[in-house]
XYZ file of C-alpha atoms in Angstrom:
665
model
C 121.063 66.949 35.569
C 123.259 68.872 36.856
C 122.883 71.312 39.891
C 122.335 74.712 39.474
C 123.932 77.316 41.304
C 123.210 81.183 41.919
C 126.271 82.895 41.151
C 127.486 85.562 43.193
C 127.287 89.285 42.974
C 130.192 90.987 41.182
C 131.071 93.020 43.795
C 131.488 89.874 46.522
C 135.448 89.940 46.066
C 135.383 93.551 47.017
C 133.204 92.765 49.903
C 135.515 89.847 51.100
C 138.848 91.670 50.764
C 136.578 94.268 52.813
C 136.172 92.055 55.859
C 139.744 90.434 56.036
C 141.053 94.455 56.581
C 139.002 93.668 59.976
C 142.269 92.949 61.797
C 143.695 96.216 61.165
C 140.504 98.179 61.967
C 140.635 96.209 65.117
C 144.196 97.163 65.484
C 143.207 100.754 65.475
C 139.643 100.539 67.299
C 141.966 98.999 70.316
C 144.597 101.793 70.315
C 141.776 103.674 70.121
C 140.088 102.284 73.574
C 143.272 102.319 75.359
C 143.845 105.692 75.106
C 140.074 106.589 75.717
C 140.212 103.663 78.674
C 143.422 105.466 80.264
C 141.573 109.230 79.346
C 138.653 107.953 81.620
C 140.653 106.540 84.451
C 142.403 109.597 85.024
C 139.062 111.797 84.356
C 138.123 109.371 86.957
C 140.987 109.788 89.186
C 140.434 113.326 88.641
C 136.893 113.337 89.992
C 137.559 111.267 93.008
C 140.357 113.370 93.805
C 138.338 116.260 93.274
C 134.846 114.775 95.704
C 137.738 113.774 98.369
C 139.084 117.344 98.285
C 135.656 119.084 98.773
C 134.866 116.619 101.603
C 137.926 117.727 103.405
C 137.872 121.419 102.833
C 134.308 121.205 103.846
C 135.212 119.112 107.060
C 138.375 121.393 107.722
C 136.100 124.979 107.335
C 133.388 123.182 109.899
C 135.756 122.683 112.438
C 137.324 125.761 111.993
C 133.832 127.514 112.091
C 133.076 125.359 115.669
C 136.402 126.494 116.917
C 135.939 130.441 115.922
C 132.243 129.786 117.732
C 133.581 128.354 120.913
C 136.292 130.985 121.277
C 133.006 133.793 120.512
C 131.318 131.761 123.180
C 134.219 132.311 125.698
C 134.490 135.840 125.519
C 130.755 136.403 125.324
C 130.716 134.485 128.566
C 133.688 136.461 130.186
C 132.032 139.797 129.319
C 128.308 138.768 130.799
C 130.250 138.132 134.048
C 132.015 141.327 133.882
C 129.175 142.922 133.277
C 127.189 141.289 136.004
C 129.685 142.375 138.834
C 131.328 144.804 140.187
C 135.375 144.591 140.190
C 134.899 144.180 136.819
C 138.835 144.463 136.663
C 139.472 142.010 138.522
C 137.691 139.117 137.012
C 138.981 140.300 133.464
C 142.435 139.704 134.909
C 141.300 136.572 136.710
C 139.378 134.876 133.667
C 141.447 136.608 130.809
C 144.990 134.941 131.799
C 142.968 131.490 131.963
C 142.200 132.178 128.347
C 145.176 133.384 127.416
C 146.604 129.445 128.605
C 144.158 127.589 127.655
C 143.683 129.442 123.878
C 147.419 129.262 122.231
C 146.666 131.276 119.460
C 144.822 134.353 121.515
C 147.269 136.848 121.094
C 146.245 139.669 123.408
C 142.924 140.965 125.258
C 141.745 144.207 126.306
C 139.299 145.734 128.444
C 137.716 148.918 127.066
C 135.192 151.510 128.275
C 132.012 152.220 126.176
C 134.045 155.124 124.402
C 136.816 152.367 123.572
C 139.310 153.433 125.592
C 141.463 150.885 126.971
C 141.448 150.265 130.584
C 143.233 146.924 130.648
C 145.764 144.783 128.625
C 146.592 141.216 128.727
C 149.771 140.482 128.391
C 150.479 143.171 130.793
C 153.731 144.648 128.580
C 152.001 143.898 125.236
C 151.172 147.461 123.458
C 147.414 148.787 123.295
C 145.948 148.858 119.589
C 145.639 152.409 118.776
C 141.395 153.484 118.166
C 141.551 153.790 114.559
C 142.751 150.018 114.094
C 139.297 148.922 115.463
C 136.601 151.906 114.866
C 134.682 149.891 112.379
C 134.491 147.286 114.334
C 133.883 149.043 117.269
C 130.823 151.175 115.388
C 129.312 147.762 114.462
C 129.028 145.793 117.665
C 128.553 148.776 119.434
C 125.296 149.618 116.583
C 124.025 145.897 116.818
C 124.634 145.121 120.430
C 126.884 141.612 119.478
C 130.316 140.373 118.780
C 132.102 141.745 115.772
C 135.381 140.825 113.702
C 137.573 143.284 112.457
C 139.367 142.999 109.081
C 142.523 140.371 108.988
C 146.138 142.396 109.188
C 149.829 141.357 108.784
C 152.071 142.997 111.668
C 155.270 142.543 113.206
C 153.652 140.074 115.603
C 152.399 137.690 112.683
C 148.795 137.560 111.403
C 145.893 139.013 113.628
C 142.308 138.459 113.497
C 140.143 140.713 115.737
C 137.083 140.189 117.827
C 135.180 142.718 119.346
C 132.771 141.909 121.938
C 130.245 144.123 123.731
C 129.489 144.247 127.381
C 126.376 145.250 129.311
C 125.402 145.887 132.749
C 121.647 146.142 133.823
C 121.207 146.440 129.572
C 123.079 149.299 129.186
C 126.697 149.284 127.098
C 129.435 149.265 129.811
C 132.644 148.687 127.735
C 134.019 146.528 125.389
C 136.664 143.181 124.873
C 138.817 143.481 122.051
C 140.956 140.003 121.462
C 143.462 139.044 118.905
C 144.094 136.016 117.400
C 147.231 134.771 116.225
C 146.235 132.858 112.430
C 149.349 131.032 112.255
C 148.480 129.512 115.441
C 145.550 128.589 114.862
C 145.811 126.497 111.817
C 148.813 125.303 112.716
C 146.896 123.672 115.987
C 143.335 123.017 113.801
C 144.680 121.290 110.763
C 145.481 118.098 111.638
C 148.808 116.203 110.755
C 146.897 113.796 108.108
C 145.315 117.150 106.452
C 148.637 118.667 105.992
C 150.056 115.130 104.392
C 147.525 115.746 101.639
C 147.103 119.432 101.188
C 148.369 122.452 101.242
C 146.142 125.248 103.598
C 146.250 128.430 103.220
C 144.259 131.387 104.777
C 143.825 134.269 102.188
C 141.741 137.234 101.322
C 140.030 138.247 98.170
C 142.802 140.157 96.696
C 145.121 136.884 97.168
C 147.089 138.173 100.128
C 148.165 135.033 102.156
C 148.014 135.674 106.325
C 148.618 132.003 107.177
C 149.498 128.677 105.443
C 150.190 124.925 106.505
C 151.651 122.333 104.753
C 153.935 118.942 104.775
C 153.524 117.880 100.664
C 155.539 118.561 98.246
C 155.041 118.062 94.379
C 153.019 119.359 91.215
C 149.635 121.136 92.338
C 146.474 119.429 90.373
C 143.971 120.608 92.100
C 142.657 123.428 94.593
C 139.636 124.929 95.528
C 138.581 128.108 98.106
C 136.022 127.911 100.379
C 135.009 131.630 101.818
C 135.242 131.803 105.711
C 132.697 133.746 107.421
C 132.902 134.185 110.400
C 135.195 136.335 110.569
C 134.489 137.412 106.740
C 135.957 140.142 104.546
C 136.905 138.092 101.800
C 138.746 135.200 104.350
C 138.855 132.231 102.646
C 140.701 128.689 103.053
C 142.586 127.902 99.510
C 143.520 123.832 100.038
C 145.800 122.196 97.148
C 146.013 118.674 96.462
C 149.779 117.215 94.678
C 149.755 114.465 92.104
C 151.505 111.915 93.774
C 153.518 108.885 91.585
C 151.282 105.914 90.963
C 152.053 102.830 88.734
C 148.027 102.473 88.397
C 148.479 103.556 84.603
C 151.215 101.516 83.672
C 149.295 98.579 84.849
C 146.438 99.094 83.028
C 148.239 99.741 79.545
C 150.140 96.509 80.197
C 146.736 94.683 80.432
C 145.269 96.728 77.320
C 148.356 95.575 75.492
C 147.355 92.033 76.238
C 144.090 92.480 75.549
C 144.697 93.660 71.815
C 146.807 91.338 71.101
C 143.756 88.747 72.022
C 141.333 90.750 70.231
C 143.651 90.573 67.192
C 143.359 86.889 67.027
C 139.665 87.138 68.013
C 139.074 89.295 64.960
C 141.137 86.815 62.636
C 139.542 83.941 64.045
C 135.912 86.086 63.400
C 136.465 86.997 60.103
C 136.437 82.962 59.212
C 132.820 83.094 61.094
C 131.703 86.431 58.860
C 132.283 84.723 55.524
C 130.513 82.100 56.721
C 127.593 83.437 57.952
C 127.564 85.963 54.793
C 126.813 82.883 52.717
C 124.733 81.747 55.014
C 122.669 85.729 54.756
C 123.274 85.620 51.004
C 120.892 82.024 50.658
C 118.293 83.551 52.793
C 117.967 86.627 51.188
C 117.510 84.916 48.063
C 114.542 82.933 49.779
C 113.086 86.257 50.902
C 113.500 87.738 47.687
C 111.674 84.981 45.698
C 108.971 85.503 48.698
C 108.117 89.057 48.191
C 108.249 88.302 44.429
C 105.406 85.942 44.635
C 103.852 88.347 46.995
C 103.801 90.932 44.552
C 103.119 88.329 41.982
C 99.520 87.276 43.815
C 98.338 91.184 44.347
C 95.667 92.351 43.098
C 95.892 95.462 43.672
C 97.806 97.778 40.739
C 101.016 98.964 42.707
C 102.902 102.014 40.290
C 106.162 103.448 41.179
C 107.160 106.581 39.717
C 110.184 109.248 40.358
C 109.798 112.888 41.288
C 109.490 113.798 37.315
C 106.646 111.350 36.612
C 108.732 108.854 35.184
C 107.360 105.218 35.822
C 109.860 103.045 37.333
C 108.126 100.230 38.776
C 105.019 98.342 37.869
C 103.614 95.023 39.473
C 102.074 92.217 37.508
C 98.650 92.706 38.794
C 99.066 96.287 37.300
C 99.996 95.272 33.888
C 96.785 92.655 33.602
C 95.071 95.278 34.845
C 96.136 97.815 31.846
C 96.989 95.124 29.423
C 100.690 96.620 28.966
C 103.961 94.776 29.709
C 106.380 95.897 32.307
C 108.725 96.373 29.828
C 106.180 98.749 27.521
C 105.529 100.981 30.662
C 108.805 100.972 32.519
C 110.811 104.288 31.995
C 107.742 106.128 30.617
C 107.115 109.920 31.083
C 103.509 111.317 30.835
C 101.220 110.987 28.916
C 101.004 107.583 29.516
C 99.380 104.749 27.189
C 96.816 103.623 29.415
C 95.497 107.356 29.765
C 91.762 107.714 27.800
C 92.373 109.639 24.772
C 89.304 111.740 25.942
C 90.240 113.004 28.926
C 94.111 113.488 28.323
C 93.836 117.299 29.689
C 91.958 116.494 33.113
C 94.209 113.601 33.462
C 97.196 115.388 32.955
C 96.077 118.233 35.560
C 95.786 115.254 37.980
C 99.237 114.166 37.391
C 100.704 117.406 38.194
C 98.714 117.628 41.515
C 100.296 114.534 42.417
C 103.861 115.737 41.414
C 103.303 118.768 43.328
C 102.452 116.622 46.520
C 98.469 118.004 46.098
C 97.147 114.387 45.772
C 93.523 113.903 47.513
C 94.212 111.968 50.938
C 91.523 109.427 50.096
C 91.980 108.884 46.727
C 90.530 110.060 43.175
C 88.947 107.946 40.085
C 89.705 108.228 37.031
C 88.969 106.794 33.469
C 91.677 104.860 31.525
C 91.912 102.432 28.773
C 93.687 98.929 28.010
C 95.856 97.961 25.575
C 92.680 96.743 23.788
C 90.835 99.916 24.010
C 88.216 99.116 26.219
C 87.710 101.534 29.061
C 87.719 100.926 33.068
C 87.317 103.382 35.908
C 90.226 102.960 38.710
C 90.534 104.284 41.981
C 93.974 105.583 42.358
C 95.884 105.947 46.075
C 98.914 108.155 45.827
C 101.522 108.308 48.756
C 105.509 109.467 49.134
C 108.204 106.692 47.960
C 110.120 107.563 50.752
C 113.636 105.173 50.614
C 115.964 103.811 52.927
C 117.779 106.519 53.442
C 114.668 108.575 54.653
C 114.436 111.021 51.354
C 111.752 111.337 49.176
C 112.489 109.867 45.696
C 109.035 109.951 43.881
C 105.444 108.678 44.520
C 104.036 105.303 44.963
C 100.432 104.480 43.541
C 97.995 101.535 44.609
C 95.393 101.687 41.643
C 92.008 99.296 42.136
C 89.296 98.852 39.024
C 86.156 99.766 40.028
C 84.220 99.197 37.078
C 81.848 96.802 37.974
C 81.751 98.145 41.728
C 80.620 101.867 39.845
C 78.727 99.687 37.921
C 76.782 97.753 40.469
C 76.405 101.776 42.581
C 74.215 102.699 39.505
C 71.952 100.038 39.187
C 71.336 100.534 43.108
C 70.879 103.901 42.454
C 68.364 103.182 39.614
C 66.191 100.857 41.923
C 66.492 103.284 44.497
C 64.754 105.648 42.066
C 62.217 103.170 41.311
C 61.478 102.705 44.613
C 61.440 106.129 45.562
C 58.686 106.444 42.671
C 56.741 103.479 43.129
C 56.490 105.124 46.831
C 54.894 108.342 45.537
C 52.596 106.484 43.869
C 51.331 104.523 46.404
C 50.740 107.718 48.190
C 48.835 109.077 45.580
C 46.785 105.897 45.243
C 46.373 106.057 49.082
C 44.941 109.677 48.447
C 43.050 108.859 45.401
C 39.504 109.042 46.778
C 40.386 112.145 48.824
C 42.220 114.362 45.776
C 38.676 113.049 43.458
C 36.570 114.336 46.369
C 38.472 117.821 46.067
C 38.541 117.952 42.565
C 34.879 117.676 42.226
C 33.878 120.699 44.471
C 35.650 123.090 42.078
C 33.997 120.995 39.190
C 30.730 121.460 41.169
C 31.480 124.747 41.274
C 32.229 125.194 37.879
C 29.037 123.481 36.075
C 26.611 125.427 38.226
C 27.645 128.721 37.034
C 27.700 127.455 33.965
C 24.102 126.432 34.545
C 23.669 130.107 35.783
C 24.838 131.859 33.474
C 22.883 129.827 30.935
C 19.691 130.483 32.866
C 20.223 133.790 32.988
C 20.983 134.720 29.044
C 17.823 132.737 28.290
C 15.530 135.249 30.336
C 15.353 138.688 28.918
C 16.181 140.313 32.534
C 19.906 139.864 32.598
C 22.765 142.334 33.347
C 26.435 142.262 31.889
C 28.053 142.589 35.491
C 26.418 139.774 37.261
C 27.398 137.251 34.540
C 30.886 138.664 34.671
C 31.210 138.282 38.505
C 30.204 134.374 37.461
C 32.190 134.210 35.131
C 35.258 135.501 37.652
C 34.088 133.115 40.149
C 33.611 129.799 37.457
C 37.542 130.645 36.485
C 38.868 130.664 40.215
C 37.209 127.352 40.399
C 38.960 126.032 37.079
C 42.533 127.434 38.395
C 41.740 125.673 41.486
C 41.513 122.245 40.027
C 43.980 123.023 37.615
C 46.528 123.711 40.458
C 45.547 120.283 42.465
C 45.710 118.370 38.761
C 49.332 120.162 38.499
C 50.999 119.198 41.775
C 49.418 115.508 41.608
C 51.293 115.417 38.215
C 54.171 117.123 39.674
C 54.136 114.822 42.472
C 54.277 111.332 40.584
C 55.909 112.502 37.440
C 59.585 110.192 37.006
C 62.836 112.304 36.290
C 66.143 112.250 37.172
C 67.112 114.008 40.600
C 67.287 117.844 40.135
C 69.029 120.237 42.378
C 68.046 123.763 42.153
C 67.626 126.913 44.315
C 64.044 126.650 45.968
C 62.368 127.955 48.515
C 61.365 125.243 51.568
C 58.341 127.361 52.469
C 57.186 127.083 49.320
C 57.816 123.333 49.217
C 56.035 123.029 52.543
C 52.606 124.714 51.154
C 52.437 122.946 48.479
C 52.821 119.413 50.345
C 50.202 120.535 53.264
C 47.693 121.114 50.001
C 48.415 117.812 48.676
C 47.389 116.548 52.332
C 45.056 119.190 53.962
C 41.912 117.165 51.971
C 42.732 113.962 53.811
C 43.767 115.694 57.018
C 39.764 117.609 57.206
C 38.482 114.469 56.740
C 39.964 113.113 59.385
C 39.561 115.664 61.621
C 42.967 116.665 61.784
C 44.083 120.399 61.751
C 47.670 121.401 60.811
C 49.094 124.151 62.103
C 52.570 125.627 60.811
C 54.954 127.875 63.115
C 57.147 129.966 61.399
C 59.841 131.187 63.625
C 61.686 133.104 60.951
C 62.016 133.336 57.347
C 64.087 130.640 55.848
C 67.110 130.580 53.387
C 66.772 129.067 49.778
C 68.111 125.552 49.556
C 69.609 123.528 47.357
C 67.385 120.275 46.505
C 65.195 118.873 44.773
C 61.485 119.635 45.294
C 59.700 116.685 44.446
C 61.532 114.786 47.108
C 61.441 117.209 49.551
C 57.576 117.373 48.975
C 57.680 112.854 49.277
C 59.165 113.356 52.503
C 57.180 116.001 54.186
C 53.639 114.205 52.723
C 55.003 110.772 54.117
C 55.774 112.660 57.440
C 51.937 114.108 57.384
C 50.382 110.773 56.610
C 52.563 108.986 59.369
C 51.211 111.982 61.945
C 48.070 111.497 60.776
C 48.041 107.580 60.737
C 49.529 108.054 64.332
C 46.628 109.819 65.560
C 43.926 107.309 64.377
C 42.645 106.751 68.067
C 43.815 110.268 69.543
C 40.537 112.382 70.575
C 39.534 114.642 68.163
C 40.016 117.758 70.043
C 43.732 117.108 70.538
C 44.169 115.361 66.827
C 46.816 118.094 65.932
C 49.745 118.366 63.398
C 52.914 121.177 64.403
C 54.662 121.884 61.632
C 58.159 124.081 62.750
C 60.821 126.086 60.942
C 63.764 127.178 62.210
C 67.266 128.451 61.085
C 70.162 126.448 62.859
C 73.466 127.609 62.120
C 73.730 126.948 58.236
C 70.844 124.488 58.201
C 67.245 124.730 58.108
C 65.200 122.463 60.478
C 61.502 121.228 59.887
C 60.212 119.953 62.281
C 56.868 117.356 61.871
C 54.843 117.002 65.560
C 51.561 114.886 66.301
C 50.253 114.088 69.576
C 49.512 110.209 68.351
C 50.201 107.303 70.382
C 53.632 107.636 70.683
C 56.465 104.816 69.923
C 57.854 101.893 72.046
C 61.544 102.329 72.640
C 61.909 98.558 70.497
C 60.329 100.031 67.524
C 62.207 103.528 67.581
C 65.683 101.420 67.207
C 64.224 99.974 64.222
C 61.817 102.953 62.458
C 64.564 103.348 59.535
C 65.056 100.086 58.674
C 64.045 98.790 55.470
C 60.668 96.769 55.280
C 60.288 97.070 58.852
C 56.479 98.595 59.746
C 54.121 98.731 62.686
C 51.276 98.940 60.026
C 49.185 95.913 58.957
C 49.230 97.009 55.183
C 52.431 98.973 54.895
C 55.917 98.205 52.731
C 58.074 99.610 55.549
C 60.176 102.159 53.039
C 58.477 105.113 54.053
C 61.217 106.008 56.363
C 63.921 104.201 54.936
C 63.592 106.289 51.735
C 62.709 109.211 53.565
C 66.560 109.124 55.168
C 68.030 108.157 52.052
C 66.814 111.435 50.229
C 67.383 113.129 53.410
C 71.467 112.190 53.496
C 72.064 112.694 49.814
C 71.120 116.844 50.421
C 73.673 116.359 52.896
C 71.298 116.899 55.797
C 69.897 114.316 58.803
C 66.286 113.069 59.703
C 66.265 111.948 63.405
C 63.199 111.112 65.576
C 62.414 112.499 69.092
C 59.331 112.452 71.543
C 56.982 115.243 71.547
C 57.531 116.739 74.667
C 55.191 119.121 73.974
C 52.401 117.171 73.315
C 48.707 117.915 75.040
C 48.033 114.121 75.412
C 50.989 113.453 76.909
C 52.469 110.975 73.621
C 52.894 111.652 70.274
C 56.378 111.502 68.305
C 58.616 114.290 65.959
C 60.121 113.520 63.000
C 62.992 116.530 62.108
C 65.149 116.952 59.173
C 67.598 119.409 58.565
C 68.980 120.946 54.963
C 71.955 123.002 54.391
C 71.614 126.557 52.956
C 72.254 127.222 49.317
C 75.624 128.761 49.756
C 76.754 125.497 52.222
C 74.988 122.875 50.448
C 77.690 120.572 47.947
C 75.077 117.391 47.381
C 76.928 114.573 45.791
C 75.821 113.173 42.355
C 72.895 111.185 41.955
C 75.620 108.117 41.233
C 76.860 108.443 44.365
C 74.018 108.128 47.074
């Protein structure tokens, strides 16, 4: 047998030719990489140069600041000495000459009185500045009582910066020291040689006027940094400029990049060979994966159906084909209406289809009737979700279809069994109450017989009046109505019918239920108290089913008080409105329930009575839940005996009640 080969896809040569173009692409990418690398290195070099520039500028600014602070401190000490001694002229000359020798940038030093008039000047032959030149500085120093810098100036003697230091004697102003500094000399002495080898330093103001500069470099400026100089202030700042230097680092990097580029081209050619071999292996793995996914789809029991945005079927799995009886060829490409739709429900199905295509499909799924190709019906549960392609775009809808025909048939059978069980429970309850109801009926029947005999006797006598006969007949009629009402309640309670939800008054239902158990309660010496806190709104309920719940709770309460003392035998029925729900609570003063019993109260066939069936409370809970309500138990904290139980249930108001259909219980 000859081996079987899987044919290559028709577009495989195009892919291979595309992969053969990888060397060219690799060369282009490498060239781009070299350019990017050079740019990054240049950028990193600029960042490093800028960081170094900022650090050096901050160092220089701090050095100048410390130097100015030192000069200011020496002048303040001189002013302090002048103010504390009598011969201030001698001290000024002696100490001032010393400062002129030790501070090269100190060009002139003046001693002034408190009015700003010059007293003495060093050097002796230098000119004394006029008052308008330092009037602003003079007023500021006089007002603040501390040294004050003046504005820088460019004069015939060079760039100058003035400093006015106040002199105090016995806490009173005694004059001023006016110092003038040569900015060019200061910059020359304070900027070190290594700094001048790297940068050009200038002192400028905010208008860009240069006052002093120092530099030993040449070339093209690359970076500059301006830092405010305070003191002295007034817009003075340090501008430091860095210059480019010749370097062959870029050429070396370029050479290395070219060699790497050549190696990359060789590697890309070798990679093509490896890529082609790996591609063949990937194609084989893809075929295996496709076969595996196909087997998974074939083994699914849930039907899968994909449709585009217009509702056209684009995919069905084998399970869906088996479910409907149609083949994939019959369904793919088909637009609504679909061949498996139920002809009797075309309009309803079309409305659901439009809701799905508009994005309004129920999130919890929906049920619908379908028909197989042979015409047999089945019930389908469908979950619809958006179909998203590999690019993240919404291209249609994916539906998961489940055949729930047998499940719904089983639920319907369970519902019928539940109804039979409820009916049996009502019959058992009436059987237990039969003797009490018979005794209750005997009273109106005996009264009827007595009134009838009395009327007959009066009619046989010669002395009778119509009013007497009419009164006796009225009483007879009332007793007959009483007997008929008892029989009606019993018949309504034990009749077998489908659940019928209708608007009813809950208080009337409670009253009829109490009438059925009232005689039994009197026989056991139990008092029933009905407390209404407020009128209850109508509820949507099956009257007989709610009566069954109430009678079961009443009889359980009576059984629980069998051992309770006679004065404490009391059943309290309370009703109130809680939000949109009516609440009914039945409380007894019986023996209570232990915790282990309370946990199993609502389990089917669990009972604490020797002759009980254990289905009463379970049926009660299912009835209340069918009406969208709740049934629960809690201890009776208001009991006079210190024990007892409370069973309460809720029913929603008619406008808020949406009970499920009987088949959905």
